[in-house]
mmCIF file of C-alpha atoms and ligand atoms in Angstrom:
data_model
loop_
_atom_site.group_PDB
_atom_site.id
_atom_site.type_symbol
_atom_site.label_atom_id
_atom_site.label_comp_id
_atom_site.label_asym_id
_atom_site.label_seq_id
_atom_site.Cartn_x
_atom_site.Cartn_y
_atom_site.Cartn_z
ATOM 1 C CA UNK M 1 49.087 140.462 62.507
ATOM 2 C CA UNK M 2 46.565 142.424 64.032
ATOM 3 C CA UNK M 3 47.596 141.542 67.500
ATOM 4 C CA UNK M 4 51.401 141.910 66.816
ATOM 5 C CA UNK M 5 50.503 145.495 65.517
ATOM 6 C CA UNK M 6 48.407 146.324 68.557
ATOM 7 C CA UNK M 7 50.949 144.735 71.005
ATOM 8 C CA UNK M 8 53.488 147.212 69.233
ATOM 9 C CA UNK M 9 51.141 150.217 69.524
ATOM 10 C CA UNK M 10 50.572 149.694 72.938
ATOM 11 C CA UNK M 11 54.282 149.331 73.974
ATOM 12 C CA UNK M 12 54.434 152.729 72.049
ATOM 13 C CA UNK M 13 52.024 154.526 73.806
ATOM 14 C CA UNK M 14 51.738 152.746 76.973
ATOM 15 C CA UNK M 15 53.249 154.323 80.298
ATOM 16 C CA UNK M 16 54.358 153.045 83.566
ATOM 17 C CA UNK M 17 51.710 154.315 86.109
ATOM 18 C CA UNK M 18 52.558 155.516 89.738
ATOM 19 C CA UNK M 19 50.179 156.358 92.647
ATOM 20 C CA UNK M 20 50.945 159.199 94.540
ATOM 21 C CA UNK M 21 48.727 159.898 97.675
ATOM 22 C CA UNK M 22 48.357 163.325 98.936
ATOM 23 C CA UNK M 23 47.815 163.477 102.676
ATOM 24 C CA UNK M 24 47.581 166.139 105.411
ATOM 25 C CA UNK M 25 44.875 167.243 107.743
ATOM 26 C CA UNK M 26 41.907 168.774 106.601
ATOM 27 C CA UNK M 27 42.125 172.452 105.515
ATOM 28 C CA UNK M 28 46.011 172.156 104.718
ATOM 29 C CA UNK M 29 45.473 172.785 101.112
ATOM 30 C CA UNK M 30 45.471 169.215 99.498
ATOM 31 C CA UNK M 31 42.595 169.723 96.943
ATOM 32 C CA UNK M 32 44.089 173.177 96.045
ATOM 33 C CA UNK M 33 47.445 171.675 95.525
ATOM 34 C CA UNK M 34 46.064 168.845 93.301
ATOM 35 C CA UNK M 35 44.226 171.708 91.195
ATOM 36 C CA UNK M 36 47.474 173.436 90.940
ATOM 37 C CA UNK M 37 49.532 170.511 90.346
ATOM 38 C CA UNK M 38 47.340 169.928 87.375
ATOM 39 C CA UNK M 39 46.968 173.330 86.014
ATOM 40 C CA UNK M 40 50.547 173.549 85.793
ATOM 41 C CA UNK M 41 51.552 170.296 84.704
ATOM 42 C CA UNK M 42 48.806 169.113 82.154
ATOM 43 C CA UNK M 43 48.644 170.586 78.808
ATOM 44 C CA UNK M 44 45.051 171.124 78.127
ATOM 45 C CA UNK M 45 43.780 171.409 81.800
ATOM 46 C CA UNK M 46 42.420 175.161 82.461
ATOM 47 C CA UNK M 47 41.928 174.613 86.363
ATOM 48 C CA UNK M 48 38.950 175.441 88.540
ATOM 49 C CA UNK M 49 38.522 178.738 90.225
ATOM 50 C CA UNK M 50 40.059 178.452 93.971
ATOM 51 C CA UNK M 51 36.607 179.712 95.114
ATOM 52 C CA UNK M 52 34.879 176.614 93.829
ATOM 53 C CA UNK M 53 37.495 173.969 95.532
ATOM 54 C CA UNK M 54 35.840 172.463 98.642
ATOM 55 C CA UNK M 55 37.731 170.552 101.299
ATOM 56 C CA UNK M 56 38.385 167.042 100.511
ATOM 57 C CA UNK M 57 35.730 164.753 101.728
ATOM 58 C CA UNK M 58 36.466 160.839 100.453
ATOM 59 C CA UNK M 59 38.623 161.002 97.680
ATOM 60 C CA UNK M 60 39.604 163.360 94.582
ATOM 61 C CA UNK M 61 41.552 161.657 92.226
ATOM 62 C CA UNK M 62 43.798 163.540 89.318
ATOM 63 C CA UNK M 63 45.991 162.232 86.572
ATOM 64 C CA UNK M 64 49.201 163.820 85.221
ATOM 65 C CA UNK M 65 51.708 162.590 82.545
ATOM 66 C CA UNK M 66 55.263 163.760 83.300
ATOM 67 C CA UNK M 67 58.590 162.457 82.552
ATOM 68 C CA UNK M 68 57.402 159.706 80.228
ATOM 69 C CA UNK M 69 55.158 158.250 83.374
ATOM 70 C CA UNK M 70 51.797 158.707 84.430
ATOM 71 C CA UNK M 71 51.109 159.504 87.900
ATOM 72 C CA UNK M 72 47.806 158.919 89.721
ATOM 73 C CA UNK M 73 46.972 160.988 92.712
ATOM 74 C CA UNK M 74 45.017 160.160 95.101
ATOM 75 C CA UNK M 75 43.921 163.204 97.407
ATOM 76 C CA UNK M 76 42.744 161.535 100.623
ATOM 77 C CA UNK M 77 40.151 163.549 103.187
ATOM 78 C CA UNK M 78 42.085 164.608 106.050
ATOM 79 C CA UNK M 79 39.130 164.930 108.985
ATOM 80 C CA UNK M 80 39.745 162.448 111.732
ATOM 81 C CA UNK M 81 37.265 160.111 111.138
ATOM 82 C CA UNK M 82 38.615 159.813 107.514
ATOM 83 C CA UNK M 83 42.382 159.340 108.448
ATOM 84 C CA UNK M 84 41.423 155.649 109.410
ATOM 85 C CA UNK M 85 41.021 154.886 105.829
ATOM 86 C CA UNK M 86 44.572 156.164 104.640
ATOM 87 C CA UNK M 87 46.163 152.777 105.477
ATOM 88 C CA UNK M 88 44.070 151.036 102.732
ATOM 89 C CA UNK M 89 45.872 152.973 100.269
ATOM 90 C CA UNK M 90 49.426 152.598 101.382
ATOM 91 C CA UNK M 91 50.353 149.315 99.926
ATOM 92 C CA UNK M 92 49.313 150.591 96.461
ATOM 93 C CA UNK M 93 50.819 153.785 96.757
ATOM 94 C CA UNK M 94 54.435 154.521 95.223
ATOM 95 C CA UNK M 95 55.001 158.081 96.865
ATOM 96 C CA UNK M 96 53.305 160.190 99.608
ATOM 97 C CA UNK M 97 52.781 163.995 99.415
ATOM 98 C CA UNK M 98 52.266 165.297 102.797
ATOM 99 C CA UNK M 99 50.576 168.702 103.204
ATOM 100 C CA UNK M 100 51.161 171.089 106.088
ATOM 101 C CA UNK M 101 49.095 174.406 106.542
ATOM 102 C CA UNK M 102 52.034 176.645 107.597
ATOM 103 C CA UNK M 103 49.452 179.182 108.830
ATOM 104 C CA UNK M 104 48.360 177.244 111.234
ATOM 105 C CA UNK M 105 50.058 177.075 114.243
ATOM 106 C CA UNK M 106 47.545 175.532 116.667
ATOM 107 C CA UNK M 107 47.487 172.472 114.646
ATOM 108 C CA UNK M 108 51.066 171.924 113.647
ATOM 109 C CA UNK M 109 51.790 169.530 116.630
ATOM 110 C CA UNK M 110 48.662 167.590 115.485
ATOM 111 C CA UNK M 111 49.552 167.335 111.951
ATOM 112 C CA UNK M 112 53.159 165.941 113.045
ATOM 113 C CA UNK M 113 51.545 163.321 115.052
ATOM 114 C CA UNK M 114 49.210 162.152 112.126
ATOM 115 C CA UNK M 115 52.723 162.398 110.006
ATOM 116 C CA UNK M 116 54.330 159.999 112.551
ATOM 117 C CA UNK M 117 51.532 157.765 112.437
ATOM 118 C CA UNK M 118 51.434 157.634 108.882
ATOM 119 C CA UNK M 119 55.178 157.307 108.260
ATOM 120 C CA UNK M 120 55.231 154.359 110.981
ATOM 121 C CA UNK M 121 53.270 151.908 108.761
ATOM 122 C CA UNK M 122 54.784 148.906 107.271
ATOM 123 C CA UNK M 123 52.895 149.343 104.077
ATOM 124 C CA UNK M 124 54.557 152.752 103.340
ATOM 125 C CA UNK M 125 58.486 151.671 104.046
ATOM 126 C CA UNK M 126 60.835 152.945 101.723
ATOM 127 C CA UNK M 127 58.376 155.207 99.893
ATOM 128 C CA UNK M 128 59.745 158.566 98.751
ATOM 129 C CA UNK M 129 58.043 161.226 100.645
ATOM 130 C CA UNK M 130 57.634 164.885 99.752
ATOM 131 C CA UNK M 131 56.579 167.448 102.692
ATOM 132 C CA UNK M 132 55.119 170.523 101.690
ATOM 133 C CA UNK M 133 55.084 173.558 103.943
ATOM 134 C CA UNK M 134 52.154 175.108 102.165
ATOM 135 C CA UNK M 135 50.295 178.422 102.124
ATOM 136 C CA UNK M 136 53.650 180.340 102.031
ATOM 137 C CA UNK M 137 52.093 183.459 100.444
ATOM 138 C CA UNK M 138 50.267 184.108 103.816
ATOM 139 C CA UNK M 139 52.664 186.871 105.449
ATOM 140 C CA UNK M 140 53.250 185.459 108.854
ATOM 141 C CA UNK M 141 53.018 181.531 108.296
ATOM 142 C CA UNK M 142 55.874 179.494 109.579
ATOM 143 C CA UNK M 143 58.563 179.477 106.926
ATOM 144 C CA UNK M 144 60.516 176.111 106.184
ATOM 145 C CA UNK M 145 63.087 177.012 108.725
ATOM 146 C CA UNK M 146 60.485 176.552 111.754
ATOM 147 C CA UNK M 147 58.465 173.673 109.763
ATOM 148 C CA UNK M 148 61.430 171.532 108.931
ATOM 149 C CA UNK M 149 62.870 170.961 112.614
ATOM 150 C CA UNK M 150 59.290 169.931 113.495
ATOM 151 C CA UNK M 151 59.105 167.463 110.928
ATOM 152 C CA UNK M 152 62.891 166.488 111.405
ATOM 153 C CA UNK M 153 62.031 165.110 114.638
ATOM 154 C CA UNK M 154 61.557 161.305 115.362
ATOM 155 C CA UNK M 155 63.860 160.667 112.391
ATOM 156 C CA UNK M 156 64.108 157.414 113.296
ATOM 157 C CA UNK M 157 60.582 156.812 111.692
ATOM 158 C CA UNK M 158 61.638 158.271 108.577
ATOM 159 C CA UNK M 159 64.133 155.632 107.715
ATOM 160 C CA UNK M 160 65.779 155.167 104.866
ATOM 161 C CA UNK M 161 63.737 156.768 101.937
ATOM 162 C CA UNK M 162 64.060 159.603 99.801
ATOM 163 C CA UNK M 163 62.405 162.670 101.951
ATOM 164 C CA UNK M 164 62.238 166.525 100.834
ATOM 165 C CA UNK M 165 60.581 169.361 102.759
ATOM 166 C CA UNK M 166 59.614 172.223 100.476
ATOM 167 C CA UNK M 167 57.925 175.357 100.648
ATOM 168 C CA UNK M 168 54.929 175.667 98.367
ATOM 169 C CA UNK M 169 51.879 177.800 97.885
ATOM 170 C CA UNK M 170 49.218 175.769 96.396
ATOM 171 C CA UNK M 171 47.154 178.911 95.793
ATOM 172 C CA UNK M 172 49.527 180.650 93.732
ATOM 173 C CA UNK M 173 51.437 177.518 92.164
ATOM 174 C CA UNK M 174 54.766 178.435 93.484
ATOM 175 C CA UNK M 175 57.040 175.314 94.165
ATOM 176 C CA UNK M 176 54.174 172.672 92.640
ATOM 177 C CA UNK M 177 55.969 171.754 89.593
ATOM 178 C CA UNK M 178 59.573 171.689 91.345
ATOM 179 C CA UNK M 179 58.462 169.267 93.979
ATOM 180 C CA UNK M 180 56.645 166.674 91.482
ATOM 181 C CA UNK M 181 59.678 166.725 89.436
ATOM 182 C CA UNK M 182 61.651 165.651 92.528
ATOM 183 C CA UNK M 183 59.391 163.064 93.219
ATOM 184 C CA UNK M 184 59.136 161.316 89.705
ATOM 185 C CA UNK M 185 62.738 161.134 89.967
ATOM 186 C CA UNK M 186 62.367 159.346 93.362
ATOM 187 C CA UNK M 187 59.838 157.141 92.244
ATOM 188 C CA UNK M 188 61.675 155.870 89.163
ATOM 189 C CA UNK M 189 64.639 155.045 91.310
ATOM 190 C CA UNK M 190 62.494 153.208 93.851
ATOM 191 C CA UNK M 191 60.988 151.339 91.131
ATOM 192 C CA UNK M 192 62.977 148.313 91.514
ATOM 193 C CA UNK M 193 61.171 147.951 95.213
ATOM 194 C CA UNK M 194 57.807 149.273 94.098
ATOM 195 C CA UNK M 195 57.112 148.528 90.493
ATOM 196 C CA UNK M 196 55.003 150.493 88.476
ATOM 197 C CA UNK M 197 51.347 149.501 87.411
ATOM 198 C CA UNK M 198 50.991 149.440 83.632
ATOM 199 C CA UNK M 199 47.327 149.744 81.985
ATOM 200 C CA UNK M 200 47.052 145.809 81.694
ATOM 201 C CA UNK M 201 47.208 145.254 85.559
ATOM 202 C CA UNK M 202 44.096 146.994 85.923
ATOM 203 C CA UNK M 203 42.258 144.598 83.598
HETATM 204 P P1 G3D C 301 41.941 170.309 102.082
HETATM 205 O O1 G3D C 301 41.452 169.549 100.720
HETATM 206 O O2 G3D C 301 43.505 169.973 102.858
HETATM 207 O O3 G3D C 301 41.106 170.043 102.992
HETATM 208 P P2 G3D C 301 41.611 172.864 100.542
HETATM 209 O O4 G3D C 301 42.056 171.686 101.999
HETATM 210 O O5 G3D C 301 42.403 172.661 99.388
HETATM 211 O O6 G3D C 301 39.985 172.642 100.692
HETATM 212 O O7 G3D C 301 41.899 174.136 101.214
HETATM 213 C C1 G3D C 301 41.616 174.612 102.278
HETATM 214 C C2 G3D C 301 41.515 176.040 102.479
HETATM 215 O O8 G3D C 301 43.031 176.544 102.285
HETATM 216 C C3 G3D C 301 40.639 176.783 101.324
HETATM 217 O O9 G3D C 301 40.378 178.004 101.550
HETATM 218 C C4 G3D C 301 42.024 177.160 100.090
HETATM 219 O O10 G3D C 301 41.997 178.144 99.178
HETATM 220 C C5 G3D C 301 43.259 177.485 101.117
HETATM 221 N N1 G3D C 301 44.556 177.254 100.682
HETATM 222 C C6 G3D C 301 44.951 175.984 100.053
HETATM 223 N N2 G3D C 301 46.149 176.400 99.632
HETATM 224 C C7 G3D C 301 46.295 177.506 100.046
HETATM 225 C C8 G3D C 301 47.778 178.482 99.638
HETATM 226 O O11 G3D C 301 48.654 177.985 99.313
HETATM 227 N N3 G3D C 301 47.630 179.939 100.253
HETATM 228 C C9 G3D C 301 46.486 180.235 100.926
HETATM 229 N N4 G3D C 301 46.498 181.568 101.311
HETATM 230 N N5 G3D C 301 45.664 179.598 100.978
HETATM 231 C C10 G3D C 301 45.116 178.101 100.440
HETATM 232 P P3 G3D C 301 38.700 178.631 101.749
HETATM 233 O O12 G3D C 301 38.810 179.941 102.297
HETATM 234 O O13 G3D C 301 38.143 178.220 100.703
HETATM 235 O O14 G3D C 301 38.575 177.426 102.974
#
């Protein structure tokens, strides 16, 4: 009887889990974005002051429950020596958020090269992709109309997948929840090819 009730309880509370990678060059705003997402979308999360956020070194993780599913975010370090670790996470991921520093004109070509390398991976085939032109609060930053054509080059590498490029400010939170809600719909649609994990899988 206990087993039956326990099983029923688990059925009621257990949520499908999806893993989302947050990638981009160092200083793009990955950690700030994850903090903004948790602050906007987790009921009891108070957030930490932007001045206390330090650049991603290694891995930051975060969890958000939204739209009946649990999203596990993996924010990976963007320094060149850490990029070689990214592909270890590709096979396990259900979506990628790629963050571009729209205020950094000097490194936008480098960011695009890194992006191309990432999307060329077989392990990310068909995975939904949200590209964020971050730091839109900075007055002379590149707008979406500048960033989009750059990231649309080499469209053949993008292949058949859901992809969207959006303007965002991780610092002010503008655009953060819209992007995640879009991604949740894509992940659910893609769950035939990339089924969710559930809590039992990790036992
Ligand atoms: P990373 O995790 O990708 O390395 P961080 O990047 O989240 O550590 O952010 C790097 C710097 O960019 C931080 O500034 C952070 O406050 C800033 N930043 C991140 N997102 C935004 C944004 O949307 N707008 C603005 N204006 N700044 C942003 P510091 O000064 O701490 O290095």
